[in-house]
mmCIF file of C-alpha atoms in Angstrom:
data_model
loop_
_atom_site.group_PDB
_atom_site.id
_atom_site.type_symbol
_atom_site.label_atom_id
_atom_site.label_comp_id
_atom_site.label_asym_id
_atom_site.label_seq_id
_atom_site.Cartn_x
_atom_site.Cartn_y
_atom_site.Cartn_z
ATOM 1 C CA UNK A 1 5.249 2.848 24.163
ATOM 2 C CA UNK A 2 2.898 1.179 21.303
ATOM 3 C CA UNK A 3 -0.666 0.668 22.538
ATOM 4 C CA UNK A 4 -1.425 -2.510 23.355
ATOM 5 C CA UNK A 5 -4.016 -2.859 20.587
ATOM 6 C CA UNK A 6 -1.651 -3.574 17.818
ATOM 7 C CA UNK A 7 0.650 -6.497 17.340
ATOM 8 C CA UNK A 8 4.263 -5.938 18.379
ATOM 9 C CA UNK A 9 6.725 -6.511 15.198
ATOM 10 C CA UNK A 10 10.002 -8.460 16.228
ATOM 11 C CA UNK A 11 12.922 -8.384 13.975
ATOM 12 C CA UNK A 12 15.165 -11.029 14.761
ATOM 13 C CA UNK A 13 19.551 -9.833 14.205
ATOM 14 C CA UNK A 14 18.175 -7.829 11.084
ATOM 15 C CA UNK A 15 21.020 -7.552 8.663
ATOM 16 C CA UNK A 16 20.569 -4.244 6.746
ATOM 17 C CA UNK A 17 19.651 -0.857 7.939
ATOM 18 C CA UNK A 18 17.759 -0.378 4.842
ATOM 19 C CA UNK A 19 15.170 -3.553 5.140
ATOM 20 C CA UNK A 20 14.727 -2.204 8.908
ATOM 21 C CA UNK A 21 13.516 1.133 7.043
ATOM 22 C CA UNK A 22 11.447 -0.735 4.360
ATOM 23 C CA UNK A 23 9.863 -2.563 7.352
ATOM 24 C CA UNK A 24 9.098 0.167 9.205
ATOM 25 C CA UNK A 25 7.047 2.078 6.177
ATOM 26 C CA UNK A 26 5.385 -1.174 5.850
ATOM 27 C CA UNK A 27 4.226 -0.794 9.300
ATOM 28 C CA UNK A 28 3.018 2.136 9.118
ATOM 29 C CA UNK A 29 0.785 2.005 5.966
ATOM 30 C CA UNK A 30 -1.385 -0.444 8.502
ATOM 31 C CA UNK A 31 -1.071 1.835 11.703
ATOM 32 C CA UNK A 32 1.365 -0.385 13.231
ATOM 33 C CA UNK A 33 4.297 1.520 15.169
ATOM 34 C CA UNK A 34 5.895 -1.284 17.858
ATOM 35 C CA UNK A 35 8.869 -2.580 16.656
ATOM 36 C CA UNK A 36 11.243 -4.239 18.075
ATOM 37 C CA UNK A 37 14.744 -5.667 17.315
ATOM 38 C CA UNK A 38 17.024 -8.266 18.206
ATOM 39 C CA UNK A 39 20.606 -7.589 17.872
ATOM 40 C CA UNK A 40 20.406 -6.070 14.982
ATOM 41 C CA UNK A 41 23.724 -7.390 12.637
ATOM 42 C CA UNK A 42 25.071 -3.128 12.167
ATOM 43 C CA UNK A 43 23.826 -1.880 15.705
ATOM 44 C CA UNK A 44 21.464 1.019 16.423
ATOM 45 C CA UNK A 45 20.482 3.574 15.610
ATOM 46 C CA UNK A 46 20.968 3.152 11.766
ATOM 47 C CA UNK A 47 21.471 5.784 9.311
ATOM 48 C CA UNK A 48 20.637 3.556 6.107
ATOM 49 C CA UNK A 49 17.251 2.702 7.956
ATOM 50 C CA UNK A 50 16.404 5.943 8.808
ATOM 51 C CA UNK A 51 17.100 7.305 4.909
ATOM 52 C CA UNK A 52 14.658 4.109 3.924
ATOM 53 C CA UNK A 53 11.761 5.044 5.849
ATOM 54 C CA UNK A 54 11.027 7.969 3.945
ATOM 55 C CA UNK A 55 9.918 10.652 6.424
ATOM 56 C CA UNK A 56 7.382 9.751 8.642
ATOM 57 C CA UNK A 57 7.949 6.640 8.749
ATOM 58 C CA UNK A 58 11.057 7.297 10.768
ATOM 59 C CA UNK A 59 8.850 7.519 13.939
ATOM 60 C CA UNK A 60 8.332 4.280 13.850
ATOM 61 C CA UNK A 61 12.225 4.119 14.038
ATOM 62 C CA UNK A 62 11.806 6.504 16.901
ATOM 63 C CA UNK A 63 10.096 4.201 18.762
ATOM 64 C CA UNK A 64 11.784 1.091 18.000
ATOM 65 C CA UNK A 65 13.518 -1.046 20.891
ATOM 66 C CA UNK A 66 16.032 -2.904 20.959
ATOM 67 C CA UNK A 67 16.813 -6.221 22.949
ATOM 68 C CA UNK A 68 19.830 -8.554 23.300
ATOM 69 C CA UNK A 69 17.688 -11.367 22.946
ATOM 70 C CA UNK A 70 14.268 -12.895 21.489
ATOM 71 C CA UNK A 71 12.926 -13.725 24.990
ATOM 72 C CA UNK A 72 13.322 -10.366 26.403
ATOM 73 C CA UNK A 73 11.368 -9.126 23.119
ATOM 74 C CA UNK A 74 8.566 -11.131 24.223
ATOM 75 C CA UNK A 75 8.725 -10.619 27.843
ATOM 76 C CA UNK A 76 5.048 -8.843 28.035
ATOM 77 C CA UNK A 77 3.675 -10.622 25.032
ATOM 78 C CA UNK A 78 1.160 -13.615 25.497
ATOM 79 C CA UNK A 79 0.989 -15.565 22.371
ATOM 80 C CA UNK A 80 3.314 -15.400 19.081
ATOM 81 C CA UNK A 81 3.922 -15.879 15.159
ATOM 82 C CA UNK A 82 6.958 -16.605 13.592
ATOM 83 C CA UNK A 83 7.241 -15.921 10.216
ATOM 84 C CA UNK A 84 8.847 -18.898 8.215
ATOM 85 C CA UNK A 85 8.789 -20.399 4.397
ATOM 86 C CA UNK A 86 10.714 -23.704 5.536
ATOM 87 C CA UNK A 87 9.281 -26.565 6.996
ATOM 88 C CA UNK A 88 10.174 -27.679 10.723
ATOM 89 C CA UNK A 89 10.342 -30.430 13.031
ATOM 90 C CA UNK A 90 8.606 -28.375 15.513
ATOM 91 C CA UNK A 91 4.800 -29.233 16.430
ATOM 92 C CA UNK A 92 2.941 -25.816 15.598
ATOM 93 C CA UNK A 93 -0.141 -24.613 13.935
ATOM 94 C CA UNK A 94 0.733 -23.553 10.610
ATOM 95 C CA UNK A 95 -1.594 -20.099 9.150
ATOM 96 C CA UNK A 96 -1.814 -17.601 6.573
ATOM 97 C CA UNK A 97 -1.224 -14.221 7.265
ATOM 98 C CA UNK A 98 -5.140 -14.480 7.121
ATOM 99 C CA UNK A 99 -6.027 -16.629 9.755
ATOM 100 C CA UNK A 100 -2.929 -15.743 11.796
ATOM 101 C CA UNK A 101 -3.993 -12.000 12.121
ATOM 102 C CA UNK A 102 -7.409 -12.922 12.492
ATOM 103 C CA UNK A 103 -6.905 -15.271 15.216
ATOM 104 C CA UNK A 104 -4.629 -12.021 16.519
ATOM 105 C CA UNK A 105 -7.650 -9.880 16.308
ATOM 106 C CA UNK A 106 -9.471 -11.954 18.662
ATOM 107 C CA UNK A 107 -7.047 -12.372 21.426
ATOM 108 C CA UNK A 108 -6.507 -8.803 20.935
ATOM 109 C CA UNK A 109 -10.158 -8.270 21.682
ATOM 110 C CA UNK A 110 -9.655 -10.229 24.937
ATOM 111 C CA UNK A 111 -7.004 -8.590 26.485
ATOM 112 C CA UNK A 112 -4.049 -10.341 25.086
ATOM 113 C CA UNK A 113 -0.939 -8.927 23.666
ATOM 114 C CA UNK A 114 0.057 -10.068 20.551
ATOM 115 C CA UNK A 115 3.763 -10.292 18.343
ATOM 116 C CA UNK A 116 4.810 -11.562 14.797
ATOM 117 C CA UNK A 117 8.616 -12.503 14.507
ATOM 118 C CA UNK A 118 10.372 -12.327 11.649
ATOM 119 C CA UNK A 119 13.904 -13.720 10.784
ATOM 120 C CA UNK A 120 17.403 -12.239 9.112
ATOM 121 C CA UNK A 121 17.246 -12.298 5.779
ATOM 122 C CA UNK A 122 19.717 -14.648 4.967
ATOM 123 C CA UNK A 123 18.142 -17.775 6.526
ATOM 124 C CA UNK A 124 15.185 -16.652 8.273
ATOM 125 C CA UNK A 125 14.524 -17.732 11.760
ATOM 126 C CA UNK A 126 16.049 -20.436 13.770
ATOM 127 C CA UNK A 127 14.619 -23.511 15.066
ATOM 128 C CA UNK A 128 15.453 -21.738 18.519
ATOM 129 C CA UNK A 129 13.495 -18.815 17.556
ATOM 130 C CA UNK A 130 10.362 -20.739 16.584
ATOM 131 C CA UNK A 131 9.970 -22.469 19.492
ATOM 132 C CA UNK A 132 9.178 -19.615 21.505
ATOM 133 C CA UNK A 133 6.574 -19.254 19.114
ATOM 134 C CA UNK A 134 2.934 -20.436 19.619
ATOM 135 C CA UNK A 135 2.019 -20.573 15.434
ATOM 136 C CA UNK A 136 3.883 -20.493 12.516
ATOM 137 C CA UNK A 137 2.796 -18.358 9.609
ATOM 138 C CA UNK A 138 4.136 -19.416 6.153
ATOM 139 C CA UNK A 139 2.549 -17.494 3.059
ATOM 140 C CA UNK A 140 1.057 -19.355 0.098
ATOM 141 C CA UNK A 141 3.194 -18.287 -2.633
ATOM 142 C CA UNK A 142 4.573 -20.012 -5.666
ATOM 143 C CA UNK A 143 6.510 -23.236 -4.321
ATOM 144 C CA UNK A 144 9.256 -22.864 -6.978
ATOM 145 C CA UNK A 145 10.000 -19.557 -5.654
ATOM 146 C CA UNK A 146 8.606 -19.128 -1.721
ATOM 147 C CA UNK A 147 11.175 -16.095 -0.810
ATOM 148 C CA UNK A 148 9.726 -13.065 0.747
ATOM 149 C CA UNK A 149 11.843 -10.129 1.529
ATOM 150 C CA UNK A 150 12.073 -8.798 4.966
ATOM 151 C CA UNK A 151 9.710 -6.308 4.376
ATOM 152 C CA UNK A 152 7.147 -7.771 1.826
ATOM 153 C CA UNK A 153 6.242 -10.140 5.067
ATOM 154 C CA UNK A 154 5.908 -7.115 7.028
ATOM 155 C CA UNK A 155 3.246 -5.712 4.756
ATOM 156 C CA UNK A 156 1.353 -8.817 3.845
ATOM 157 C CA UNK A 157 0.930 -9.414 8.176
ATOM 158 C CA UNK A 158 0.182 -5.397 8.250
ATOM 159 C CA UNK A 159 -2.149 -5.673 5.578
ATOM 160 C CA UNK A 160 -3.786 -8.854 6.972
ATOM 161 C CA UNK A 161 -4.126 -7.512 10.748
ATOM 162 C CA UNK A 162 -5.965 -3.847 9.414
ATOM 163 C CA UNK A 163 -8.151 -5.413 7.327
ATOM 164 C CA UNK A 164 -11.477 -5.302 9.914
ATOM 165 C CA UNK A 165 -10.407 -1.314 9.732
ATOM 166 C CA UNK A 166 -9.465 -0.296 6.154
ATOM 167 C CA UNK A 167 -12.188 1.117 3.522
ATOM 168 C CA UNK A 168 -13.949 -1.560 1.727
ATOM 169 C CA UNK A 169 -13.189 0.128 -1.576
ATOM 170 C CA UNK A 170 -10.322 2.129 -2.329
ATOM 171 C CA UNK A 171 -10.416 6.002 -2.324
ATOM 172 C CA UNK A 172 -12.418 7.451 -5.125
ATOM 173 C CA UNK A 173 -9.579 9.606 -7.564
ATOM 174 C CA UNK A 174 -11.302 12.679 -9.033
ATOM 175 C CA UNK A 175 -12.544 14.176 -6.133
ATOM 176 C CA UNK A 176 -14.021 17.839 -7.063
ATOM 177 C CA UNK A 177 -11.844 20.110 -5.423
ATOM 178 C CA UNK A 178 -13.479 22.038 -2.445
ATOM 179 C CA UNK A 179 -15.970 25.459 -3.544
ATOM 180 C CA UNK A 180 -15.847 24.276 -7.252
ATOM 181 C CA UNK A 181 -18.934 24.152 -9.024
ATOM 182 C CA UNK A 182 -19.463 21.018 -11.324
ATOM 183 C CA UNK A 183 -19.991 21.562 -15.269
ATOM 184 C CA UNK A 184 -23.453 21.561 -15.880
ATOM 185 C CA UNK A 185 -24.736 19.386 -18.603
ATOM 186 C CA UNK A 186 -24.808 21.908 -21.256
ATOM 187 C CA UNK A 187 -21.301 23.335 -20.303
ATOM 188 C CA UNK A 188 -19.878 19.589 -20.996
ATOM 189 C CA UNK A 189 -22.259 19.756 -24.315
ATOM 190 C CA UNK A 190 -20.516 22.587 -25.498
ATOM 191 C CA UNK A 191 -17.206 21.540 -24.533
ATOM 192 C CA UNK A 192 -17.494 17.996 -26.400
ATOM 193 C CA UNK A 193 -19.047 20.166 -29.216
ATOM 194 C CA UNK A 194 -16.118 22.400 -29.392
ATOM 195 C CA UNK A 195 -13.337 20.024 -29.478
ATOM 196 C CA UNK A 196 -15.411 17.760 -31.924
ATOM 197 C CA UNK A 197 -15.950 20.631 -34.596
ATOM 198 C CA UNK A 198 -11.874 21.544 -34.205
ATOM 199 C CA UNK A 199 -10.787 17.800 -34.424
ATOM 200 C CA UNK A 200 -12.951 17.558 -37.655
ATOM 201 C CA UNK A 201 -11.417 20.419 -39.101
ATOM 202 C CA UNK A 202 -7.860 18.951 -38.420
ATOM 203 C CA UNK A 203 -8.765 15.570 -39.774
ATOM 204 C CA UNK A 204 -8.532 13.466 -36.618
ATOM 205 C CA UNK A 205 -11.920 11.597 -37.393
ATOM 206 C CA UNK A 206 -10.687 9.379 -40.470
ATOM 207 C CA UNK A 207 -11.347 7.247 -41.792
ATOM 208 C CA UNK A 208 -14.678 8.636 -42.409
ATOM 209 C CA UNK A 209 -16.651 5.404 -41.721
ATOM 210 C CA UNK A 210 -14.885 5.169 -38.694
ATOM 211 C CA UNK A 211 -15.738 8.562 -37.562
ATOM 212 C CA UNK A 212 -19.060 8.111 -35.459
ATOM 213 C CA UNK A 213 -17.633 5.773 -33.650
ATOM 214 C CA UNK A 214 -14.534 7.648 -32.727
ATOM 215 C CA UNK A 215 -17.233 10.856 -32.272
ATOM 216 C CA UNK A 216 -19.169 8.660 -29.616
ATOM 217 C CA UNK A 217 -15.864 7.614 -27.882
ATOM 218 C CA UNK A 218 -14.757 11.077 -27.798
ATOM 219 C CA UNK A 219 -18.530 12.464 -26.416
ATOM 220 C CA UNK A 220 -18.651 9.669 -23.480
ATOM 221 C CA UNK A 221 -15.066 10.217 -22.385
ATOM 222 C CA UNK A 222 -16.503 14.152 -21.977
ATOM 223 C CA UNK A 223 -19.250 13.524 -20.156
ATOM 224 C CA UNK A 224 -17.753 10.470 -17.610
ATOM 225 C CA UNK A 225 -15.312 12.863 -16.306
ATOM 226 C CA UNK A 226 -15.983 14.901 -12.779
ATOM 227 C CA UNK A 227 -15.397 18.392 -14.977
ATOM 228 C CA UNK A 228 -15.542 21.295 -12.835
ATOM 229 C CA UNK A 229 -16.678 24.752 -14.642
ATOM 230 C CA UNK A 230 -13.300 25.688 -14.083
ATOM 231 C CA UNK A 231 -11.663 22.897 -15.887
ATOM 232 C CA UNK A 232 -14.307 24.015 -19.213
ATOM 233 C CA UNK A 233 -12.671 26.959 -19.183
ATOM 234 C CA UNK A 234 -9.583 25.274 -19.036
ATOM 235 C CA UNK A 235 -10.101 22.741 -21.946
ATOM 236 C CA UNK A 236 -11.691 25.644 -24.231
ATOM 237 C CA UNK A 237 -8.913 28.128 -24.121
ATOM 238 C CA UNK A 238 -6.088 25.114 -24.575
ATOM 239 C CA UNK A 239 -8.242 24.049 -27.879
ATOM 240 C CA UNK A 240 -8.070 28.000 -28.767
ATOM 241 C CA UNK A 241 -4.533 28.649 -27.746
ATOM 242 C CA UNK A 242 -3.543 25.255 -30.093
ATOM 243 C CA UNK A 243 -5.451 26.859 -33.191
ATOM 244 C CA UNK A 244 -4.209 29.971 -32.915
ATOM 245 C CA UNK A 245 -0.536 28.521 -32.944
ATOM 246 C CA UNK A 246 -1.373 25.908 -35.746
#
């Protein structure tokens, strides 16, 4: 069973196997791994899910449980969020993903168990379903078009709930690979100086009162890339090879 630390995702009568894989990598890419569904429309298991969830996503397949009905998908869960674009007659507090999963965070912190329902894709949820609800979340989109796919929701709540644990910045590309030595300066100076003498000689720098410009371009790519002394060697001998087949 899913720790308790993570918000159960309910999939109310799900209609294709392949938005019940697309969910479940969605999940996944935010740590989440409870789902749950409600009669879903082609039973279970599902091959079509399983070929959508792409390898190991299919744990979270693994894992999933299924229930007749919405109530006993909630049986151990204290407070809810159905996911809806319409407007209802029900009485609820309406939040973003934002301050839904936020709010989450801090019953989650207390003890509580948390869940976040989402509909078929057809209609959505049911007034029925809602009520058992204790929020609604509706996204902000474009009004003219407010349609989220089954498993676009998914993320955006995924993304939402991880937040207080994912990087502040993104992953730096270009990391030096492990027991390389970085390009010392003059190694990049003769590199930049090598490919600027062949260029000349093949007439890339025209037209000539263009060319410093295009020679400082060329010298600041050179020196903003993470070179290794490796990848020097690498860049000379592809200039060479090139000039000895011209």
């Amino acid at each position: 069973m899913a720790a308790a630390m993570e918000p159960a995702i309910i999939l109310v009568r799900p209609q294709m196997g392949e938005n019940i894989g697309a969910a479940a990598r969605a999940m996944l890419n935010f740590g989440l791994s409870d789902m749950r569904l409600v009669a879903p429309r082609d039973g279970w298991p599902n091959p079509r899910a399983v070929a959508m969830a792409s390898g190991a996503a299919g744990r979270v397949l693994d894992r999933a449980r299924v229930f007749a009905t919405l109530a006993e998908a909630m049986a151990d869960v204290d407070h809810a969020y159905a996911t809806t674009a319409r407007g209802r007659e029900l009485t609820k507090p309406v939040l973003t993903p934002a301050t839904a999963m936020a709010d989450a965070r801090e019953r989650v912190a207390q003890g509580g168990r948390v869940a976040v329902i989402f509909g078929p894709e057809r209609a959505g949820l049911e007034n029925e379903d809602v009520a058992r609800a204790n929020a609604i979340i509706t996204v902000p989109v474009n009004p003219d078009f407010p349609s989220l796919n089954l498993a676009q929701a998914v993320l955006l709540t995924g993304y939402e709930w991880a937040q207080d644990s994912l990087p502040p910045q993104p992953a730096p590309h270009g990391r030096r690979p492990v027991g390389e030595a970085p390009a010392t300066r003059l190694e990049i100076e003769r590199l930049a100086d090598h490919w600027e003498e062949r260029l000349a000689e093949a007439g890339f720098f025209f037209p000539p009162e263009k060319a410093p410009a295009m020679k400082l371009t060329l010298r600041n790519l050179w020196s903003r890339l993470p070179l290794t002394q490796g990848d020097t060697r690498i860049f000379h001998g592809m200039l060479r090879q090139l000039i000895r087949r011209g």
